[in-house]
PDB file of C-alpha atoms in Angstrom:
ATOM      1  CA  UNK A  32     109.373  85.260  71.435  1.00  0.00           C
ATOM      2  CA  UNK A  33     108.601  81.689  70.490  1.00  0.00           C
ATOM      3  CA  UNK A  34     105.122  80.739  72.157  1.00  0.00           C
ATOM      4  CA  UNK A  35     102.438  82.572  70.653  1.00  0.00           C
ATOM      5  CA  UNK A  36      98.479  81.699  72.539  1.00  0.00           C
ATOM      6  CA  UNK A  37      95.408  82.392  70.406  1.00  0.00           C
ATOM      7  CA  UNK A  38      92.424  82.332  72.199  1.00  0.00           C
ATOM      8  CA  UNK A  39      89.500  81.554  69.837  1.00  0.00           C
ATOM      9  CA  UNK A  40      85.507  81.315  69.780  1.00  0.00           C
ATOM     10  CA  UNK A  41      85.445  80.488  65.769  1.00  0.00           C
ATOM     11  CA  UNK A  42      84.248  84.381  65.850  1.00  0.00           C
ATOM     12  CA  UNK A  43      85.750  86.638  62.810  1.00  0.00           C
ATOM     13  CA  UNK A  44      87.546  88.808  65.409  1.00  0.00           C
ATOM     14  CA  UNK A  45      88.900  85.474  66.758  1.00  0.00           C
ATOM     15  CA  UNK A  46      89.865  85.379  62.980  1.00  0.00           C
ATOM     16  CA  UNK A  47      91.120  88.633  62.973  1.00  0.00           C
ATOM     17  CA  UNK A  48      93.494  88.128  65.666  1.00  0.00           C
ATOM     18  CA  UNK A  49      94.584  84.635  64.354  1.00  0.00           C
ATOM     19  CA  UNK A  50      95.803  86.493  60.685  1.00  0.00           C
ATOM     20  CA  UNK A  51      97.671  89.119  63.045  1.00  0.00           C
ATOM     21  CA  UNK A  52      98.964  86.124  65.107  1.00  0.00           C
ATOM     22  CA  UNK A  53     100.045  83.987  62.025  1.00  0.00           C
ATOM     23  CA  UNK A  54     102.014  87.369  60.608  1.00  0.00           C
ATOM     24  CA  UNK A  55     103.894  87.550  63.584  1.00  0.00           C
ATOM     25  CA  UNK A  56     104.691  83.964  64.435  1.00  0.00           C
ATOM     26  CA  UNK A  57     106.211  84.006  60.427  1.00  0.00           C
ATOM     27  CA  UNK A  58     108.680  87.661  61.502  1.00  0.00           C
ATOM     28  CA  UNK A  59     109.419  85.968  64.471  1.00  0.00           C
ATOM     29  CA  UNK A  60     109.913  82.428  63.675  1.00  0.00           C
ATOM     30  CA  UNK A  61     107.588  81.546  66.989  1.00  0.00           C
ATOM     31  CA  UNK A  62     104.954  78.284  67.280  1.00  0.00           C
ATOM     32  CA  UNK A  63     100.780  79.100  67.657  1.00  0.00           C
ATOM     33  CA  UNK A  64      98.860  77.505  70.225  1.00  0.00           C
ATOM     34  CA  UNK A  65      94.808  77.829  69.447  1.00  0.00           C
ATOM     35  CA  UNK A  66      93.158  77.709  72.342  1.00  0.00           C
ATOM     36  CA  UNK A  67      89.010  76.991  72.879  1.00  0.00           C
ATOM     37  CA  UNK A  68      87.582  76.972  75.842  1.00  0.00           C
ATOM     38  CA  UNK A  69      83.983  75.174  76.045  1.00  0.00           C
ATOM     39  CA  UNK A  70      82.064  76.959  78.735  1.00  0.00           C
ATOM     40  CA  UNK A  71      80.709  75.587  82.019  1.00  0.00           C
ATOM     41  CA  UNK A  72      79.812  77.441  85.521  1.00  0.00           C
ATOM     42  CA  UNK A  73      83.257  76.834  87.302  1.00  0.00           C
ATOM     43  CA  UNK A  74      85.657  78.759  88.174  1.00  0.00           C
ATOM     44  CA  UNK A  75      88.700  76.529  86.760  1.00  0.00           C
ATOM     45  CA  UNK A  76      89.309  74.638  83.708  1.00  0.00           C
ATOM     46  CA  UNK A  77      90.528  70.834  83.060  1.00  0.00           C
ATOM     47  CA  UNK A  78      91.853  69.105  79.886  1.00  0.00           C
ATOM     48  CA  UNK A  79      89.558  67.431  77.539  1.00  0.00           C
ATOM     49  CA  UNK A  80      91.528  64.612  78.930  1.00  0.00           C
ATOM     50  CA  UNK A  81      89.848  65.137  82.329  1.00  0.00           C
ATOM     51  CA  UNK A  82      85.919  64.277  80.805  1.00  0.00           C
ATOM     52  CA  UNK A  83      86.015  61.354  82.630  1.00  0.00           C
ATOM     53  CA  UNK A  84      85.894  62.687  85.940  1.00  0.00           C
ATOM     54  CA  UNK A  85      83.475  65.715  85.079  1.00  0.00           C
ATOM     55  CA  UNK A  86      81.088  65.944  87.306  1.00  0.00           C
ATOM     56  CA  UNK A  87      77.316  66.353  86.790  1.00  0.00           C
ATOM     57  CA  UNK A  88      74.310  63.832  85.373  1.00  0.00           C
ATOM     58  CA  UNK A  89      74.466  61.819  82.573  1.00  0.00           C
ATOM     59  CA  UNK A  90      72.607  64.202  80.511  1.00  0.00           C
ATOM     60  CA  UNK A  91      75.203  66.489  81.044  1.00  0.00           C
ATOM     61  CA  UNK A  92      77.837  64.571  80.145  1.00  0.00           C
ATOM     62  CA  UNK A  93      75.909  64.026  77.010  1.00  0.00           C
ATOM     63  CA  UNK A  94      75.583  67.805  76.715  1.00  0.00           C
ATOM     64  CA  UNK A  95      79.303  68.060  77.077  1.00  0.00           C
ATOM     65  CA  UNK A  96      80.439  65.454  75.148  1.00  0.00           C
ATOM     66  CA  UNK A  97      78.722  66.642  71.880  1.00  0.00           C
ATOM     67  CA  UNK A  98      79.507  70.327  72.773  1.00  0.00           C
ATOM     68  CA  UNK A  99      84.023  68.949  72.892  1.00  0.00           C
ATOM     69  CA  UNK A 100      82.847  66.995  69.254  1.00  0.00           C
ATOM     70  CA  UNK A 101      81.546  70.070  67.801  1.00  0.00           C
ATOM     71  CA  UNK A 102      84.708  71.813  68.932  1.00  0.00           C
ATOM     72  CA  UNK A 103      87.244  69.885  67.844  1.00  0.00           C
ATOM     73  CA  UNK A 104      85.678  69.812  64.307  1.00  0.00           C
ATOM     74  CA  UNK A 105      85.914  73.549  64.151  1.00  0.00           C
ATOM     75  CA  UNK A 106      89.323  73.562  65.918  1.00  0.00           C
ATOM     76  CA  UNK A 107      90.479  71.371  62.916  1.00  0.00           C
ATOM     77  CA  UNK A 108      88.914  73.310  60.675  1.00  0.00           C
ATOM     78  CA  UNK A 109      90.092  76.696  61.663  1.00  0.00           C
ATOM     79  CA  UNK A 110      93.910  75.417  62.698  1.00  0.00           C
ATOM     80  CA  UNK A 111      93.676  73.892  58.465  1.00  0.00           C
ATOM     81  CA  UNK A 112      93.094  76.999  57.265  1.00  0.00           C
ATOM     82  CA  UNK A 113      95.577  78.840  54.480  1.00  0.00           C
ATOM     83  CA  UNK A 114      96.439  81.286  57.243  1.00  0.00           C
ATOM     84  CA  UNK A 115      98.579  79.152  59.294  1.00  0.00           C
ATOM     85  CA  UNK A 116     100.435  77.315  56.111  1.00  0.00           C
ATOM     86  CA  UNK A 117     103.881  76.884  56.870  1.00  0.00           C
ATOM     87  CA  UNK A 118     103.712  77.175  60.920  1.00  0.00           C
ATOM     88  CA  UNK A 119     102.952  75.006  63.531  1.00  0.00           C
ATOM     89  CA  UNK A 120     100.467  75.016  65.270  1.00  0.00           C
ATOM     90  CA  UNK A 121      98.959  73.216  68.054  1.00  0.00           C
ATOM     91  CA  UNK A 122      95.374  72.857  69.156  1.00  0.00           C
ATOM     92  CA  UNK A 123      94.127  72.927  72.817  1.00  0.00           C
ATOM     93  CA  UNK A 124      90.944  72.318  74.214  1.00  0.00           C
ATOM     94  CA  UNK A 125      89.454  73.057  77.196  1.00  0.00           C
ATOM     95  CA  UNK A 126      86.853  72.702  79.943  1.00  0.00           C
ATOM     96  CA  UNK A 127      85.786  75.981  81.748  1.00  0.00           C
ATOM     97  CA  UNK A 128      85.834  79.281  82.012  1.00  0.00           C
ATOM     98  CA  UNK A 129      87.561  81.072  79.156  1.00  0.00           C
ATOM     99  CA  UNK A 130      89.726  83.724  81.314  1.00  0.00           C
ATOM    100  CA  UNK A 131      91.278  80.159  83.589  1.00  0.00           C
ATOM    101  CA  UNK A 132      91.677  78.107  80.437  1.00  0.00           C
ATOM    102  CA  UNK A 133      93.834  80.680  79.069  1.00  0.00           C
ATOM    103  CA  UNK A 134      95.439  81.232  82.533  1.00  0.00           C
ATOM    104  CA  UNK A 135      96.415  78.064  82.481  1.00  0.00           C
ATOM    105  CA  UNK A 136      97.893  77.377  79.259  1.00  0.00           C
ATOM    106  CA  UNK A 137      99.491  80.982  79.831  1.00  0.00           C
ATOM    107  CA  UNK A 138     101.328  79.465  82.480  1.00  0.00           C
ATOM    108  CA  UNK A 139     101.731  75.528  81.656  1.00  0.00           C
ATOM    109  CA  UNK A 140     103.284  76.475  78.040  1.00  0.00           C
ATOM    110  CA  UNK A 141     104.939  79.584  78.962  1.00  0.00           C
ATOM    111  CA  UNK A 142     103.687  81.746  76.785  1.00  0.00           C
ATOM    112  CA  UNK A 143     105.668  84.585  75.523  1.00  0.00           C
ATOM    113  CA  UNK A 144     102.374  86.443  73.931  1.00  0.00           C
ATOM    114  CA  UNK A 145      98.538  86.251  73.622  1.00  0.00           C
ATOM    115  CA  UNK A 146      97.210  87.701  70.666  1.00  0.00           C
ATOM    116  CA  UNK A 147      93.132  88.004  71.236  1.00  0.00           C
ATOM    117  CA  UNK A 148      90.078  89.433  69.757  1.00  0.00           C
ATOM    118  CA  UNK A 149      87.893  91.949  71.939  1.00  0.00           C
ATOM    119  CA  UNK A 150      84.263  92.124  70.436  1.00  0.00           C
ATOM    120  CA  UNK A 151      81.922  89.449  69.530  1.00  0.00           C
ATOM    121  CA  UNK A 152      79.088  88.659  67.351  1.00  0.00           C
ATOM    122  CA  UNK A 153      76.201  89.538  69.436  1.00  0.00           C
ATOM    123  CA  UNK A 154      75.570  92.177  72.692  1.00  0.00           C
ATOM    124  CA  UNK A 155      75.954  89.070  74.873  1.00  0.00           C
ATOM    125  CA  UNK A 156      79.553  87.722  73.645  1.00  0.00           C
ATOM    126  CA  UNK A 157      80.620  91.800  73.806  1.00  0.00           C
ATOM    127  CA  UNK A 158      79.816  91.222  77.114  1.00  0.00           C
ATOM    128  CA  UNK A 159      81.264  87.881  77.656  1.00  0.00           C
ATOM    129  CA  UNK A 160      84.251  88.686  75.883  1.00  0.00           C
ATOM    130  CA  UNK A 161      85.278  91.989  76.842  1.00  0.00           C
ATOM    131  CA  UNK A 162      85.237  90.858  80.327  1.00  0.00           C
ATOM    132  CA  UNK A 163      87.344  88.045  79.883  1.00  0.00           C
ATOM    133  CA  UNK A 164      89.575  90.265  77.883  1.00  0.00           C
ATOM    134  CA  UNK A 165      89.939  92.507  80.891  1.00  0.00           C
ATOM    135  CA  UNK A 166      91.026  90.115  83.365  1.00  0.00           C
ATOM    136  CA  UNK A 167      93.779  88.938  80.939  1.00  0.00           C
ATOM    137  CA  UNK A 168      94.622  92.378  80.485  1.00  0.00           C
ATOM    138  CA  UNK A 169      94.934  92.902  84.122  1.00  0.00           C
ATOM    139  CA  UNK A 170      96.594  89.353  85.101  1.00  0.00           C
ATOM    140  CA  UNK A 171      98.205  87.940  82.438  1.00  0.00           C
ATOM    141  CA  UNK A 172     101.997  87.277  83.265  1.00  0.00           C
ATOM    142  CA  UNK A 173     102.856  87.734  79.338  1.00  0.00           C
ATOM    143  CA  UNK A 174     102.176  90.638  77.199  1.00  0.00           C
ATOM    144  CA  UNK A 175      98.596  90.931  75.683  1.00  0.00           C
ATOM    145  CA  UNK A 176      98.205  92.004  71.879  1.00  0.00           C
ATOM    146  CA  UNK A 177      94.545  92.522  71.711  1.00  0.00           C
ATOM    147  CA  UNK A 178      92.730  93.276  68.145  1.00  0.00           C
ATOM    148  CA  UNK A 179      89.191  94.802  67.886  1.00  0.00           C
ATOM    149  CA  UNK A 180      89.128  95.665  64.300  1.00  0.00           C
ATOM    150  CA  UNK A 181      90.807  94.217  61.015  1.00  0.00           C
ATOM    151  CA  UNK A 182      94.390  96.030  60.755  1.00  0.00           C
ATOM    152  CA  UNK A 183      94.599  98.634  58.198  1.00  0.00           C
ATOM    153  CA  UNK A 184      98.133  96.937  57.931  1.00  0.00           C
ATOM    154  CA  UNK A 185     100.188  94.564  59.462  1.00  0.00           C
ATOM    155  CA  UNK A 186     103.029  96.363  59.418  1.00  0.00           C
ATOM    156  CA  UNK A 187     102.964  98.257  62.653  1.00  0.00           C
ATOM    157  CA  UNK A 188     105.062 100.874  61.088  1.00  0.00           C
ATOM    158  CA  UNK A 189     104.534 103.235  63.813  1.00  0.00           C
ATOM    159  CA  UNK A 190     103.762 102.385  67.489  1.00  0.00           C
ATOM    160  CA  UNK A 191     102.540 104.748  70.255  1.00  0.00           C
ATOM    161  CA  UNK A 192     104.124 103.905  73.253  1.00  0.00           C
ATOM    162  CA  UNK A 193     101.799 105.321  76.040  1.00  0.00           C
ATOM    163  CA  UNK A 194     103.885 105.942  78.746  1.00  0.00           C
ATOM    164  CA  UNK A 195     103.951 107.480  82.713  1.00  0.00           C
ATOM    165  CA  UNK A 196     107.624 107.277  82.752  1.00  0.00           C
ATOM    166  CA  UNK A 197     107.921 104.827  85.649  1.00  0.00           C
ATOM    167  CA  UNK A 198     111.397 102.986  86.485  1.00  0.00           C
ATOM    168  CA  UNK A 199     108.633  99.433  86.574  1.00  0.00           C
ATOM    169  CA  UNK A 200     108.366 100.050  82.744  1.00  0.00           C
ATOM    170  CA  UNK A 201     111.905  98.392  81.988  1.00  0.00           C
ATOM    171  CA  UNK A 202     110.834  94.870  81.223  1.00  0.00           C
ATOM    172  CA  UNK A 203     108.047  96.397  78.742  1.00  0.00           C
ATOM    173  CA  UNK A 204     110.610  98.848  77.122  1.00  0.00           C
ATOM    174  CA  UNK A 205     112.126  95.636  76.145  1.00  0.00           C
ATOM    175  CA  UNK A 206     109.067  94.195  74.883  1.00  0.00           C
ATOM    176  CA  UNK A 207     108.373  97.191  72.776  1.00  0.00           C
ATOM    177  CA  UNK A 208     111.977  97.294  71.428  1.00  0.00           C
ATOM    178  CA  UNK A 209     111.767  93.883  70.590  1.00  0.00           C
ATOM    179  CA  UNK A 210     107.913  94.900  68.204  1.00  0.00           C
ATOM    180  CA  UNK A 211     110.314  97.543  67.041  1.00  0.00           C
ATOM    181  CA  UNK A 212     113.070  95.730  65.769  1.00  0.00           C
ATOM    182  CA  UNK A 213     110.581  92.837  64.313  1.00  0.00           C
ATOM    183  CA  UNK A 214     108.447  95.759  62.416  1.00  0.00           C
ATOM    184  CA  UNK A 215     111.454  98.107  61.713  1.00  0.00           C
ATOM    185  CA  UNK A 216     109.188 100.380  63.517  1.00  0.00           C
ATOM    186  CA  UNK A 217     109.242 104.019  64.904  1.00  0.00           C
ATOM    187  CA  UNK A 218     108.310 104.313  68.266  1.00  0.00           C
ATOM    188  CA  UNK A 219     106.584 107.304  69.244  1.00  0.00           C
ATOM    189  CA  UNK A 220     107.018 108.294  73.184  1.00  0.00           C
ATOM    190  CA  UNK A 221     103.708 110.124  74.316  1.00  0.00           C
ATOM    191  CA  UNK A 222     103.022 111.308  77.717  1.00  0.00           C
ATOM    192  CA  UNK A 223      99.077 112.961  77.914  1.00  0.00           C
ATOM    193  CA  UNK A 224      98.259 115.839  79.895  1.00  0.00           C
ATOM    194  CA  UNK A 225      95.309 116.032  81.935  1.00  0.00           C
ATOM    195  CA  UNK A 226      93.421 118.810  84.169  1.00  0.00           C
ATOM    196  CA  UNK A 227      93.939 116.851  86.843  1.00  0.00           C
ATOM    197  CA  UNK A 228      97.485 115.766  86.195  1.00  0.00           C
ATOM    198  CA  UNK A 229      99.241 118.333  84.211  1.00  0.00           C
ATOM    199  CA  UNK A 230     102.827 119.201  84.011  1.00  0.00           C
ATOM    200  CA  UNK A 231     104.923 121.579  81.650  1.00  0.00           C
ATOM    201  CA  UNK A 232     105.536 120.555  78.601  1.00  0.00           C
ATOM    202  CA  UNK A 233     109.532 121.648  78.726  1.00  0.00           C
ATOM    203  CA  UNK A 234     109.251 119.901  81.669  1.00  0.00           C
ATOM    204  CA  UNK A 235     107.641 116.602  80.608  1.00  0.00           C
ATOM    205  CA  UNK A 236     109.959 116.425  77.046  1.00  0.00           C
ATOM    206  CA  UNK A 237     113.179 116.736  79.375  1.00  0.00           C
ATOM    207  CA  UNK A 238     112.628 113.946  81.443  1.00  0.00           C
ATOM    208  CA  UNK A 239     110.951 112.035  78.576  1.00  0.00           C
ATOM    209  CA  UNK A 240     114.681 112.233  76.612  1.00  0.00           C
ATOM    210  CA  UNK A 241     116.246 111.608  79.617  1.00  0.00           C
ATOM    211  CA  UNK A 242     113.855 107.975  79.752  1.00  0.00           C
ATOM    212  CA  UNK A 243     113.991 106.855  76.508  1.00  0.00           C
ATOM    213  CA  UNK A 244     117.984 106.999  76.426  1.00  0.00           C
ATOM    214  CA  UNK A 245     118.006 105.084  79.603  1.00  0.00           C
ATOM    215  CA  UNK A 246     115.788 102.869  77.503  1.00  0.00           C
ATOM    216  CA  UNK A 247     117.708 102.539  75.107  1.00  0.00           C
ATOM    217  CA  UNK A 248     114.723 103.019  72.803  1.00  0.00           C
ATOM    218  CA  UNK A 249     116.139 103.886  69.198  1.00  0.00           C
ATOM    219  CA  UNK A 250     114.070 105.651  65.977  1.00  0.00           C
ATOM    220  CA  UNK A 251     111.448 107.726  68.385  1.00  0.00           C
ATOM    221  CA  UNK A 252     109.763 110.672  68.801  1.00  0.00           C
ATOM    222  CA  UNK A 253     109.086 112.629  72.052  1.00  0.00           C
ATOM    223  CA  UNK A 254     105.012 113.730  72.245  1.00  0.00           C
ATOM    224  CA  UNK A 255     103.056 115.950  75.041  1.00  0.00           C
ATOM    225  CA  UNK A 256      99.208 115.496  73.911  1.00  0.00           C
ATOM    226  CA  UNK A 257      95.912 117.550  76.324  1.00  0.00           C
ATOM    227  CA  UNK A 258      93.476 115.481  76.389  1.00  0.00           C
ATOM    228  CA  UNK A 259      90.324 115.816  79.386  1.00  0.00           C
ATOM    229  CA  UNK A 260      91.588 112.253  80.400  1.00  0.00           C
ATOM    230  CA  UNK A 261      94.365 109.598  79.557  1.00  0.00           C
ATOM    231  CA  UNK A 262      92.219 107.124  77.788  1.00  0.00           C
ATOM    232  CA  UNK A 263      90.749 109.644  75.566  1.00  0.00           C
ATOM    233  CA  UNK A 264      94.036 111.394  75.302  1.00  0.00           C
ATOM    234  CA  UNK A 265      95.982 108.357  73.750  1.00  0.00           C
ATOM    235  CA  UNK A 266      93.199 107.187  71.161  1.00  0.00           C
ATOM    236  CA  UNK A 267      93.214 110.894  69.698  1.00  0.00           C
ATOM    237  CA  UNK A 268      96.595 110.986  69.532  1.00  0.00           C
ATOM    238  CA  UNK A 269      97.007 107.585  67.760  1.00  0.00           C
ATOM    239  CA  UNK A 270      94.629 108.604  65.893  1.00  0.00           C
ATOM    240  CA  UNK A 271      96.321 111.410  64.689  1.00  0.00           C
ATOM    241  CA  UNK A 272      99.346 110.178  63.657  1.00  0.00           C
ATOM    242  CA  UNK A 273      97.853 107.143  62.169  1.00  0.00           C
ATOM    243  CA  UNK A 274      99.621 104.898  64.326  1.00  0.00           C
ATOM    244  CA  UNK A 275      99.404 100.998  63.666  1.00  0.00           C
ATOM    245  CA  UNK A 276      99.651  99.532  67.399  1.00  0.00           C
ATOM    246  CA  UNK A 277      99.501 101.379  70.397  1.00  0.00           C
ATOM    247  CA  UNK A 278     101.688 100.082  73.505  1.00  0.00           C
ATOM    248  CA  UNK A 279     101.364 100.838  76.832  1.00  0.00           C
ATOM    249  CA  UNK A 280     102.028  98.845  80.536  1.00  0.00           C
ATOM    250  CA  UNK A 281      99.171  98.825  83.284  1.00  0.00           C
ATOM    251  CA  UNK A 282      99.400  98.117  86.795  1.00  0.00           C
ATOM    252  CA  UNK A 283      97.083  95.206  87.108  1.00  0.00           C
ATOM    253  CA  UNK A 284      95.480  97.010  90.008  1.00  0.00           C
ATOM    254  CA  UNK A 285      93.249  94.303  91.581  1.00  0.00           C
ATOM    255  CA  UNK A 286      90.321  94.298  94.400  1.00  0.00           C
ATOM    256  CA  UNK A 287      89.514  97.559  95.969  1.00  0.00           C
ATOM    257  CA  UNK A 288      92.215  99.648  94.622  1.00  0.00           C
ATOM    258  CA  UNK A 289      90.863  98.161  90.960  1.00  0.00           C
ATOM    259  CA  UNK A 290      87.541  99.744  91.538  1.00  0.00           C
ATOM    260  CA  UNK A 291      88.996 103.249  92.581  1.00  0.00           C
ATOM    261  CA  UNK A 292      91.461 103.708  90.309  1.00  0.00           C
ATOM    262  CA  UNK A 293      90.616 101.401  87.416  1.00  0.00           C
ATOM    263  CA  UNK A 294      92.501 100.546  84.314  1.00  0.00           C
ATOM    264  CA  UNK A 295      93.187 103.210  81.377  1.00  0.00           C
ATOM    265  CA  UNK A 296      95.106  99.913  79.769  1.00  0.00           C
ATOM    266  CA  UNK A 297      91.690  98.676  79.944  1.00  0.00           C
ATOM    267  CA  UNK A 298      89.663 101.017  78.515  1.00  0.00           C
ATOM    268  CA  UNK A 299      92.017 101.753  75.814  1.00  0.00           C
ATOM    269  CA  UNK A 300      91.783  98.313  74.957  1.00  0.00           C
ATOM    270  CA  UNK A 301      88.194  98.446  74.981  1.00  0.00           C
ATOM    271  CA  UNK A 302      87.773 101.230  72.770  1.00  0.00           C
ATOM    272  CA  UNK A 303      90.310 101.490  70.568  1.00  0.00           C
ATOM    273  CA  UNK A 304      90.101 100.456  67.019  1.00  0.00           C
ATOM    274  CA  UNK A 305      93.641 100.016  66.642  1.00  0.00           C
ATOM    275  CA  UNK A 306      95.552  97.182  68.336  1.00  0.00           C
ATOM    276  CA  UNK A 307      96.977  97.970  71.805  1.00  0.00           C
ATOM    277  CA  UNK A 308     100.034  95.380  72.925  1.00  0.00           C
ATOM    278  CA  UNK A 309      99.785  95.487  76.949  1.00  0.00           C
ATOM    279  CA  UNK A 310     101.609  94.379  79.484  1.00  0.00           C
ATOM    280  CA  UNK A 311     101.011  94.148  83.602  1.00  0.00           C
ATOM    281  CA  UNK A 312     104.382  95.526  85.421  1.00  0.00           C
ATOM    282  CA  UNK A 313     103.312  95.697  89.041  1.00  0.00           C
ATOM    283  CA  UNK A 314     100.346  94.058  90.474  1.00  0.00           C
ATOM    284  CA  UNK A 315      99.032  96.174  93.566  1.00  0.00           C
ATOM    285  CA  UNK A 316      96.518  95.658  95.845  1.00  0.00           C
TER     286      UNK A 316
END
């Protein structure tokens, strides 16, 4: 891990994330990208380098132009901060919509992890945010660490690893080996048992062993938890165990199949006070 992406709206859960980010890039020895995205009605973004050949009236450009000043004052600000003493850091702005900007960078600097608040200020940025948190959830092509509230610690001493056992899981094992080994962590395997999807649990703890050796996961625990459904199932067991970080891969169902089956990554991630590090193993349609 040696990118690190920080999307920011100056926000204090944009701050939040940043001290989680800034933790991590020091463990891991990784660089920080901050990344602002000034917002227009398009569905792309281009470089601040591109404001010569925005579009629009002159007024507009005015608009614009003061709206980039005003933003690279607070990026300056914010990247000067004590937080980020010691690291470097890089500052990127951008022209768009907030879920392409960070697409974009995602894929231009190869990113190896976005760290990224999920609330805002008001009911509107809630909106506008947790939406745009969503679709990274469900596209990015690097694992999301997203942070709602201020860590109780940023340790991440134990990690819930929310898991359906499938063989597409292999690159995130990895992933959550490698949080592991940064946090000295114990990984805690849970599988949640639903009405509608319920299996023994003898059953369900003998293939669970049989996963996490082909894993290779190391310092764990094996965990059956009822719950009426997954999402709920998962928060209440983090919850009861304390856990720092919950981990778990998703799908990134898209279209049609999105709307039937939807995204328990997602809603963990949108209701979860504790941070959830995500990661998209099979895209299908």
């Amino acid at each position: 891990m040696k990118k690190i992406l920080v999307p920011t709206d100056f926000s204090k859960p944009a701050a939040i994330a940043a001290d989680v980010a800034a933790d991590i890039a020091r463990r891991s020895g990784s660089e920080i990208t901050l990344l602002h995205v000034i917002e227009e009605a398009t569905e792309g973004s281009i470089n601040i380098e591109g404001e010569a050949t925005y579009g629009g009236n002159w007024e507009e450009k005015l608009f614009t132009a003061k709206l980039i000043e005003k933003a690279q004052k607070q990026m300056e600000k914010f990247a000067s901060e004590s937080r980020f003493e010691g690291l470097k850091v890089r500052q990127k702005l951008r022209i768009g919509t907030p879920f392409h900007g960070m697409n974009a960078i995602i894929t231009e600097n190869k990113v190896d992890l976005v760290v990224m608040g999920t609330s805002g200020r008001s009911a509107l940025e809630q909106m506008i945010i947790g939406s745009n948190t969503e679709k990274v959830v469900r596209h990015s092509h690097c694992p999301v660490l997203t942070v709602q509230n201020k860590p109780a610690t940023k340790e991440f001493k134990n990690i819930v690893y929310a898991t359906s056992m499938d063989k597409d899981e292999e690159v995130f094992s990895k992933i959550v080996r490698r949080t592991q080994q940064v946090y000295d962590s114990t990984i805690h395997l849970v599988r949640i048992n639903t009405p509608s999807n319920f299996q023994r649990d003898a059953v369900v703890k003998k293939y669970m062993e049989s996963f996490a050796k082909k894993l290779q996961l190391k310092n764990y625990t094996i965990n059956v938890f009822n719950d009426i459904s997954e999402e709920e199932g998962i928060i209440y067991f983090a919850d009861s165990i304390n856990a720092d970080m919950i981990a778990m891969a998703t799908h990134g169902r898209t279209g049609f199949a999105h709307v039937l089956a939807g995204s328990i990554a997602e809603d963990v991630v949108s209701h979860s006070k504790r941070p959830v590090l995500t990661f998209v193993t099979k895209a299908r349609k």
